[in-house]
Short mmCIF file of C-alpha atoms in Angstrom, two decimals:
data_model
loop_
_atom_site.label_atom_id
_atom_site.label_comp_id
_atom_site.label_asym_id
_atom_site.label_seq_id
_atom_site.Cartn_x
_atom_site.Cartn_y
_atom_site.Cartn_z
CA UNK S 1 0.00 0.00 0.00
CA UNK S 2 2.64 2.44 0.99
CA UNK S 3 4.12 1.69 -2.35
CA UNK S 4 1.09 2.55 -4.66
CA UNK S 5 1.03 5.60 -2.05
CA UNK S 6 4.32 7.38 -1.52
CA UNK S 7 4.29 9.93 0.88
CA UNK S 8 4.78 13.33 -0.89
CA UNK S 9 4.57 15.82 1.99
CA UNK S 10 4.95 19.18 0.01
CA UNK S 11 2.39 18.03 -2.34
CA UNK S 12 -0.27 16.16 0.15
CA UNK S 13 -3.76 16.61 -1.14
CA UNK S 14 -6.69 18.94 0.45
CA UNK S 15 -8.17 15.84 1.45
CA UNK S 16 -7.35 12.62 1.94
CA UNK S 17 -7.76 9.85 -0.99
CA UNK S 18 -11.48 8.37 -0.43
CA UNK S 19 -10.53 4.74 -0.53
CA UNK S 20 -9.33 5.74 3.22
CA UNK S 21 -12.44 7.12 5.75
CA UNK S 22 -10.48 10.17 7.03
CA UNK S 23 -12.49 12.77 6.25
CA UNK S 24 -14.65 11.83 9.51
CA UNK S 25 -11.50 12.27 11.69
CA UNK S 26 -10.79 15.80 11.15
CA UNK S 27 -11.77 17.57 14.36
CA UNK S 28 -13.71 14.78 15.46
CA UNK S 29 -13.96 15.77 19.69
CA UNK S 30 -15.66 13.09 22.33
CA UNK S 31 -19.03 14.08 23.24
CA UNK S 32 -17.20 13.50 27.02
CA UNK S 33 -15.29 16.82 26.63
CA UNK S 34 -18.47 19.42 27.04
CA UNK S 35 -20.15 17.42 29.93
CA UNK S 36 -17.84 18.99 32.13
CA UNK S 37 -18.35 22.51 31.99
CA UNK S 38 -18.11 22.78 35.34
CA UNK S 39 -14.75 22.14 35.01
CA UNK S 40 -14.36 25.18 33.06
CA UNK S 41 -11.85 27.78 35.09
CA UNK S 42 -11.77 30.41 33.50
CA UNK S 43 -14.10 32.90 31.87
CA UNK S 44 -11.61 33.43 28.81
CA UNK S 45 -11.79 29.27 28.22
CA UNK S 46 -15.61 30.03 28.37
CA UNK S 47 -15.69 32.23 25.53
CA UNK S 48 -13.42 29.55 23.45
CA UNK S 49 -16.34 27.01 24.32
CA UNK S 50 -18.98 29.38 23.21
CA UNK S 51 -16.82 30.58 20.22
CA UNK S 52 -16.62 27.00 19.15
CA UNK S 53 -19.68 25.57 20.38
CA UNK S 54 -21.80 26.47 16.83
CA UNK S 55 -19.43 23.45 15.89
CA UNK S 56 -19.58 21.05 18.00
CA UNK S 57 -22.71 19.17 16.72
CA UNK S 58 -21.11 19.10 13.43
CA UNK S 59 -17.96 18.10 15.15
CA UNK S 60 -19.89 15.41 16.99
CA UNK S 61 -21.35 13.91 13.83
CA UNK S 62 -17.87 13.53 12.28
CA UNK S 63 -17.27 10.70 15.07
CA UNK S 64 -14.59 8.41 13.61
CA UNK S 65 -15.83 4.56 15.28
CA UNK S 66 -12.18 3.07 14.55
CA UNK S 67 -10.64 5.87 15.81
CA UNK S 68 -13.01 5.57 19.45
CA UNK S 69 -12.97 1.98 19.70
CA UNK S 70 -9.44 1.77 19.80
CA UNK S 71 -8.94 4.64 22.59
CA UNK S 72 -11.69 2.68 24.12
CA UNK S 73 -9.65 -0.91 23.95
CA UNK S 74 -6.65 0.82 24.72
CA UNK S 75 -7.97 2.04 27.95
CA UNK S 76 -9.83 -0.75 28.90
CA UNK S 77 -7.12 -3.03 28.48
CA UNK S 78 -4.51 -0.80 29.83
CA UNK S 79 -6.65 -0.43 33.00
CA UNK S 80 -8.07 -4.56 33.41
CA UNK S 81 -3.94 -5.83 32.24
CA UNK S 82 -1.91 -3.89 30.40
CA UNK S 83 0.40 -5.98 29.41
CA UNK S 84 -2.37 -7.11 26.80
CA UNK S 85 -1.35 -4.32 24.74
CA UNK S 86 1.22 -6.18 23.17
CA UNK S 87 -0.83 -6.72 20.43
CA UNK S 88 -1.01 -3.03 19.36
CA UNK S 89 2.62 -2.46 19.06
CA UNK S 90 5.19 -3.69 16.65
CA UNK S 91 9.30 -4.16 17.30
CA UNK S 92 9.92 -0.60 15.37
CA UNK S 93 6.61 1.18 17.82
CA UNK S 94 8.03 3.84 20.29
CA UNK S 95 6.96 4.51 23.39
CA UNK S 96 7.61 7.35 25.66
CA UNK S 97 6.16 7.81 29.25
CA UNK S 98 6.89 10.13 31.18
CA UNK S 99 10.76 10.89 30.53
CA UNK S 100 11.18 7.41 29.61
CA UNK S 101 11.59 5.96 26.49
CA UNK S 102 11.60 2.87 24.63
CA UNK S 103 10.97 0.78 21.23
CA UNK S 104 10.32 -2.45 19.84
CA UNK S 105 6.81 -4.72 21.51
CA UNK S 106 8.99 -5.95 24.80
CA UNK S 107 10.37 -3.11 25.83
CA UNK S 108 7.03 -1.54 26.12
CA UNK S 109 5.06 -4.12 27.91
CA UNK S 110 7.99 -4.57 30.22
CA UNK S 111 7.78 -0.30 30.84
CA UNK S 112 4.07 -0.63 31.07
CA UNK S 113 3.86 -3.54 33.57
CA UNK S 114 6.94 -2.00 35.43
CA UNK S 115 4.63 0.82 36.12
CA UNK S 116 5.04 1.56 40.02
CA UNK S 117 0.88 0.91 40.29
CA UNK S 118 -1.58 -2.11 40.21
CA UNK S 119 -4.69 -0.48 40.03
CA UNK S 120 -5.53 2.02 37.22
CA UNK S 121 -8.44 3.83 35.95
CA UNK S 122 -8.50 6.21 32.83
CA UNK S 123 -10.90 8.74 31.83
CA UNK S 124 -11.01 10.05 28.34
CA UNK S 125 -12.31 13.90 28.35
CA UNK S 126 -10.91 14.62 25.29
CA UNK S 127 -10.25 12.48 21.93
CA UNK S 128 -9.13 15.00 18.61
CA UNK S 129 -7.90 12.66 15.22
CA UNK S 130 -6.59 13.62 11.95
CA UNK S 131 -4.82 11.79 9.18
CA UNK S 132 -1.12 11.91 10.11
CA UNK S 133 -0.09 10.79 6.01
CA UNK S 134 -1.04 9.36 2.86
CA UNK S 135 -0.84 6.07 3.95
CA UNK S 136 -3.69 5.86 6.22
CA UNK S 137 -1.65 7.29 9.47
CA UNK S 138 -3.98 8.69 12.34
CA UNK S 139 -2.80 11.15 14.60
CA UNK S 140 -4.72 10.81 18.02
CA UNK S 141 -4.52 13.28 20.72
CA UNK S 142 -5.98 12.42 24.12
CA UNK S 143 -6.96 14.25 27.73
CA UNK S 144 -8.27 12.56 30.63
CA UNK S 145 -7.50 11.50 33.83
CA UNK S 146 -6.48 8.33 35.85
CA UNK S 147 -6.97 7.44 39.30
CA UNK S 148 -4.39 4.74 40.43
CA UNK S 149 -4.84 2.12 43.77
CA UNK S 150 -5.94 4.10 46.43
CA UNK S 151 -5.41 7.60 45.47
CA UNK S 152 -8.65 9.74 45.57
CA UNK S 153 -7.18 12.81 44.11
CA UNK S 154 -6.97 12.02 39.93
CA UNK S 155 -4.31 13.21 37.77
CA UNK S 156 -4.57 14.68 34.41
CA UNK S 157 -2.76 13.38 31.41
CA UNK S 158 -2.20 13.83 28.14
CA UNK S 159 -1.60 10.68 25.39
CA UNK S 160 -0.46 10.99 21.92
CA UNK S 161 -0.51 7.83 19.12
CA UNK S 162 0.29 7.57 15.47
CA UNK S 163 -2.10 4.53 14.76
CA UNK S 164 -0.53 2.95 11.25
CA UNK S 165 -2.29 0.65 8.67
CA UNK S 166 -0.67 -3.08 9.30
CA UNK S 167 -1.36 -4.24 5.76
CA UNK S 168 -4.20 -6.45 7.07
CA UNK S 169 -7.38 -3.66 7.41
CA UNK S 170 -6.08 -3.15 10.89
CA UNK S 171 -3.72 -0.33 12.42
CA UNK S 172 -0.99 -0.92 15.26
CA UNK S 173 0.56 1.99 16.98
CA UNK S 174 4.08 3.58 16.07
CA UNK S 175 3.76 6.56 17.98
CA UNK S 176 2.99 6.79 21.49
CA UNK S 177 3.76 9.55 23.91
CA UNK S 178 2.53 9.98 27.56
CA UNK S 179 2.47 12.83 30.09
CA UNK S 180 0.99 13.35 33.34
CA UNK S 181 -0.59 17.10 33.37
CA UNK S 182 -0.36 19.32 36.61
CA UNK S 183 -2.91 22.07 37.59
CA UNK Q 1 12.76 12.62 -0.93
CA UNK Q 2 9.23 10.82 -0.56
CA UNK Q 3 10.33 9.15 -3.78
CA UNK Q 4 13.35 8.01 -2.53
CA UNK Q 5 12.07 6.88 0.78
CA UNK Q 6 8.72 5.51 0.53
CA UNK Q 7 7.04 5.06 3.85
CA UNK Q 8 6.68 1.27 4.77
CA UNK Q 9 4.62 1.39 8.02
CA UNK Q 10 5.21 -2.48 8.20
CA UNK Q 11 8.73 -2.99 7.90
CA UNK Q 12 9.79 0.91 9.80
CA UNK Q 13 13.59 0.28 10.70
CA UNK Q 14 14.38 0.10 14.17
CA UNK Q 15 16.33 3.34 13.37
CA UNK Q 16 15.55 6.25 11.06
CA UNK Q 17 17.83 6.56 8.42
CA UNK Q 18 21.30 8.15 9.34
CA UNK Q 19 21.18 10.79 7.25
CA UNK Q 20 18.50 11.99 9.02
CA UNK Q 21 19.23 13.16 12.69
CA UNK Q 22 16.33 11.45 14.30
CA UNK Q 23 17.77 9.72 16.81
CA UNK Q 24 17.93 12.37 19.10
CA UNK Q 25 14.36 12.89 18.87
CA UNK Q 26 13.71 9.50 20.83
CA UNK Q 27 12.26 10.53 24.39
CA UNK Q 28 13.60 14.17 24.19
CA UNK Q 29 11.95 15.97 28.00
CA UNK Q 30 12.25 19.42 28.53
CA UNK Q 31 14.64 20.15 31.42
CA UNK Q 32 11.94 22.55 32.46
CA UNK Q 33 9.26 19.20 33.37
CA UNK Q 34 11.44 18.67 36.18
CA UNK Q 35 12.07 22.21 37.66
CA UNK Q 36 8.51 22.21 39.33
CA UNK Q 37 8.79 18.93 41.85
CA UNK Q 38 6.51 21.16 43.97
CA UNK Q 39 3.37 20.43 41.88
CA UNK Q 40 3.82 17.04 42.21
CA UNK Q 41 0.61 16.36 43.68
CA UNK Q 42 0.50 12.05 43.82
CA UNK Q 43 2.92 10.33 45.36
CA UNK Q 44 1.93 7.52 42.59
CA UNK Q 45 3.35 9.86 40.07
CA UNK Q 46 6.76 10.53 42.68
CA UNK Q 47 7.35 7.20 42.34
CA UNK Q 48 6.95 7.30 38.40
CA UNK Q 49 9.58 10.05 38.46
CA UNK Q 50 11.42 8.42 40.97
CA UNK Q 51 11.77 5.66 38.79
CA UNK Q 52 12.27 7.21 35.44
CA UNK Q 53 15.27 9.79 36.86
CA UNK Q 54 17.53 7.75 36.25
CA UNK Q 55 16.80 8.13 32.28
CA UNK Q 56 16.58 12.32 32.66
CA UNK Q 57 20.41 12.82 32.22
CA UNK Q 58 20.15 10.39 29.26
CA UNK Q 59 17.27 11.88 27.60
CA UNK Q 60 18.46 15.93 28.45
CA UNK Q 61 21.14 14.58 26.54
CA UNK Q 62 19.19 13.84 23.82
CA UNK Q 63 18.14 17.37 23.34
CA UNK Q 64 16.99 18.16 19.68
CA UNK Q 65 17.48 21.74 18.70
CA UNK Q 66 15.48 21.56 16.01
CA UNK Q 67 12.32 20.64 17.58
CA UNK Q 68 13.39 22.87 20.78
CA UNK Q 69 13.38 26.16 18.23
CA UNK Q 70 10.56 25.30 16.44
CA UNK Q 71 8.49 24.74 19.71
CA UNK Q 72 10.08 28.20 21.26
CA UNK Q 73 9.37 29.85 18.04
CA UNK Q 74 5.93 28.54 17.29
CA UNK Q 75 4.93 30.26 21.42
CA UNK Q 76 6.98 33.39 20.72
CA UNK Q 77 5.31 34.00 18.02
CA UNK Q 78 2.32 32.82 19.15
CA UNK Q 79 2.24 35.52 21.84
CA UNK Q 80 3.52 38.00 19.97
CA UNK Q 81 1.48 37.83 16.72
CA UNK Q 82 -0.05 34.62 16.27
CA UNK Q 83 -0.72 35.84 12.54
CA UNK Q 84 2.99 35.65 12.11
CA UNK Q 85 2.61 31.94 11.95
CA UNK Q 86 1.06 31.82 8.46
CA UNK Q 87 4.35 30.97 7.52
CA UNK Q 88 4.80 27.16 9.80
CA UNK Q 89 1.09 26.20 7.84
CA UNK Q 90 0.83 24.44 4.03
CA UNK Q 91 -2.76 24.61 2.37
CA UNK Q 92 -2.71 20.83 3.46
CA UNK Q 93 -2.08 21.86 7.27
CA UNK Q 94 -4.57 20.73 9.70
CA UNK Q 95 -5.29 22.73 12.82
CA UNK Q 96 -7.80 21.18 15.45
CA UNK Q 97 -8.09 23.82 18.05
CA UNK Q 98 -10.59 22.85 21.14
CA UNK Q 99 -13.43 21.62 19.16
CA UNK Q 100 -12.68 23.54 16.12
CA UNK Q 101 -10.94 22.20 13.22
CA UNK Q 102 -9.76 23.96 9.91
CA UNK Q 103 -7.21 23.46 7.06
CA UNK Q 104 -5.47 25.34 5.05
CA UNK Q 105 -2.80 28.56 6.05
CA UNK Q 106 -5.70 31.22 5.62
CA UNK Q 107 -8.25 29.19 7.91
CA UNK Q 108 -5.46 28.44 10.40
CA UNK Q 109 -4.33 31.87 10.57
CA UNK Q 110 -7.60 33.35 10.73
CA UNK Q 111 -8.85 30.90 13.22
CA UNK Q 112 -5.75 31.75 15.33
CA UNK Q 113 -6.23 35.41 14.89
CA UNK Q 114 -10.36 34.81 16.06
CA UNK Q 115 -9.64 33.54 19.57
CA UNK Q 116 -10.99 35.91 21.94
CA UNK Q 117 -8.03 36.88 23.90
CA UNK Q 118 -5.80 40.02 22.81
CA UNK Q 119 -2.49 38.94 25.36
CA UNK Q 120 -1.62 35.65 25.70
CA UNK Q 121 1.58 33.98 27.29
CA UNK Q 122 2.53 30.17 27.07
CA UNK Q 123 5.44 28.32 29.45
CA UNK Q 124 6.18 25.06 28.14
CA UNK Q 125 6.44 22.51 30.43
CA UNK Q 126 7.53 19.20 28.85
CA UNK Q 127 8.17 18.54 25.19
CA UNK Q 128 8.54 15.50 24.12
CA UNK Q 129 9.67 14.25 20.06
CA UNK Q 130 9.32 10.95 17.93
CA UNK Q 131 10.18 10.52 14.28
CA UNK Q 132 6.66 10.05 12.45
CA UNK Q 133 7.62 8.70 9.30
CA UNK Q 134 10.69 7.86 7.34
CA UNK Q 135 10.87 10.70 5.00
CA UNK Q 136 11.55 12.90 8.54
CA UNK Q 137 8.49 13.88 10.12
CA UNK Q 138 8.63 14.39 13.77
CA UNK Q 139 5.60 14.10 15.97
CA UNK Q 140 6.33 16.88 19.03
CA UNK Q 141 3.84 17.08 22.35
CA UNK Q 142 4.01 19.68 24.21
CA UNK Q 143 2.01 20.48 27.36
CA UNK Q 144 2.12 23.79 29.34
CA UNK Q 145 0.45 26.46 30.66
CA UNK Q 146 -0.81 29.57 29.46
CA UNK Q 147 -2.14 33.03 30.81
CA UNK Q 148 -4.65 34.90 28.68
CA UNK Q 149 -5.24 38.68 29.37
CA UNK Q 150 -5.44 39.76 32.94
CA UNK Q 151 -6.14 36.22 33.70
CA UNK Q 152 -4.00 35.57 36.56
CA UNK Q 153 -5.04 31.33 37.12
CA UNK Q 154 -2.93 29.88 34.17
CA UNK Q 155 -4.80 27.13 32.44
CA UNK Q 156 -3.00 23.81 31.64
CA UNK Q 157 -2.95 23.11 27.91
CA UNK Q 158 -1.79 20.20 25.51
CA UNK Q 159 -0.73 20.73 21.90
CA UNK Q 160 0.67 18.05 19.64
CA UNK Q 161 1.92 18.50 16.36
CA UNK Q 162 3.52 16.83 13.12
CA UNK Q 163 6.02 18.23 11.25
CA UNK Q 164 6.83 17.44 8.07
CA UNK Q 165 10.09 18.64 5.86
CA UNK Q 166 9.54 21.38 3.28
CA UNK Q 167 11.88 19.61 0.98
CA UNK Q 168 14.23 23.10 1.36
CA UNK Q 169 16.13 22.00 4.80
CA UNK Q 170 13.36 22.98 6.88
CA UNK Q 171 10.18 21.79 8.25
CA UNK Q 172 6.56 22.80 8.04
CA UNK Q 173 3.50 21.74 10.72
CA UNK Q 174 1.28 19.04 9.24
CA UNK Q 175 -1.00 18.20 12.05
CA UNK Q 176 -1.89 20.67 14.80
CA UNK Q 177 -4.11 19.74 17.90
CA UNK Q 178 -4.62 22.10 20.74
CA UNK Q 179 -6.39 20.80 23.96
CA UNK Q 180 -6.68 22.72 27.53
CA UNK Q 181 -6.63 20.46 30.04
CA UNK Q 182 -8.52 21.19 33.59
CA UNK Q 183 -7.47 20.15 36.83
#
């Protein structure tokens, strides 16, 4: 596939090619984000919200399901036994959490299980996609928070992935980058 | 370059190609993520850090100065005219801001130039790189906070972007997606 589509970034076209569903995944935003509005701190962020809200519904109907299923799985697994990701990743997928980094399938599960928690929880507020290249690359942006073991008090994070086409209608991830945000 | 490097999401090499200085990019952290201990609020994520400082020398090391510039020039410019960043965007650029996504220079730049706040200031926090493809892409996330106006409650944010080369030596921003994050 990559072949018959080279990646030509100074000449990448308005929109992607329509054999590949990306138009859905520009701007696509989890319904999740503006149930929290309490959350909101500040009246300038309010004014964003309302700025923007005229496109939310149109925002909301561009929901890409491939794109949310796999944050869902990702999660889900991550928080029930995360070292059943392994199936996502491949031996040239990076991973960097926190200020540590690693590649290749066993290096991540053994950074992911190493993890100095048992018990996790994740909470997707925010989910944002767009095509990352000609190829059929996704770029997904996630906020949330996760409450781990005992701890009442969650913690914001943010989660970047490059999902990639594996040549069998499927995508693994290449990219992944974690950080834990502080108010 | 495309031409000459096709992108083969299925057989990536462990490595980017040598001629392109990539590997530097793996796991880059801003020095600045670990200046501010005090807002540290889990000790779940102490013991993360505890556990990862041993890899901060390695990865300070691993500083790349092209992603460092681009990110302190894209938030210079950002606060000083954000118009002034026409020049980062292609008419194939995609900017997701909040729930708001546009493409194209002139849609970027006039979103940008629409948000309803005349000062702004951003402080990075961490910034983290991979390489995105094999014709030298670079997926950056940055998170950080930002003070709007006479605001004086900075509000977390997360911004992730891809950049792609120009084909001239330099690099332009592919994928854009901004995200406040609340506490």
């Amino acid at each position: 596939m990559a072949g018959e589509y080279p990646l030509r970034p100074c000449f990448f076209p308005l929109f992607p090619p329509t054999h590949v569903a990306w138009l859905p995944l520009l701007g696509y935003s989890a319904p999740l984000r503006d149930t929290a509005p309490a959350k909101r701190s500040s009246l300038h962020f309010q004014g964003i919200a309302q700025q923007n809200s005229k496109y939310t519904n149109a925002q909301t109907n561009k929901i890409n399901l491939p794109v949310e299923q796999f944050v869902q799985f990702y999660y889900q697994t991550f928080d029930g036994n995360r070292q059943n990701l392994a199936g996502l990743y491949r031996d040239h997928s990076m991973l960097t959490f926190e200020t540590n980094s690693v590649q290749g399938t066993a290096n991540i599960v053994e950074k992911l299980a190493s993890l100095p928690f048992q018990k996790v929880a994740h909470q997707v507020s925010t989910l944002d996609a767009q095509p990352s290249n000609q190829e059929g690359g996704i770029l997904v942006m996630v906020t949330g928070a996760l409450l781990v073991d005992e701890e009442q008090k969650p913690m914001n994070y943010t989660q970047s992935f490059q999902l990639l086409p594996d040549g069998q209608g499927s995508y693994f991830v290449f990219n992944d980058i974690f950080r834990l945000v502080y108010g």
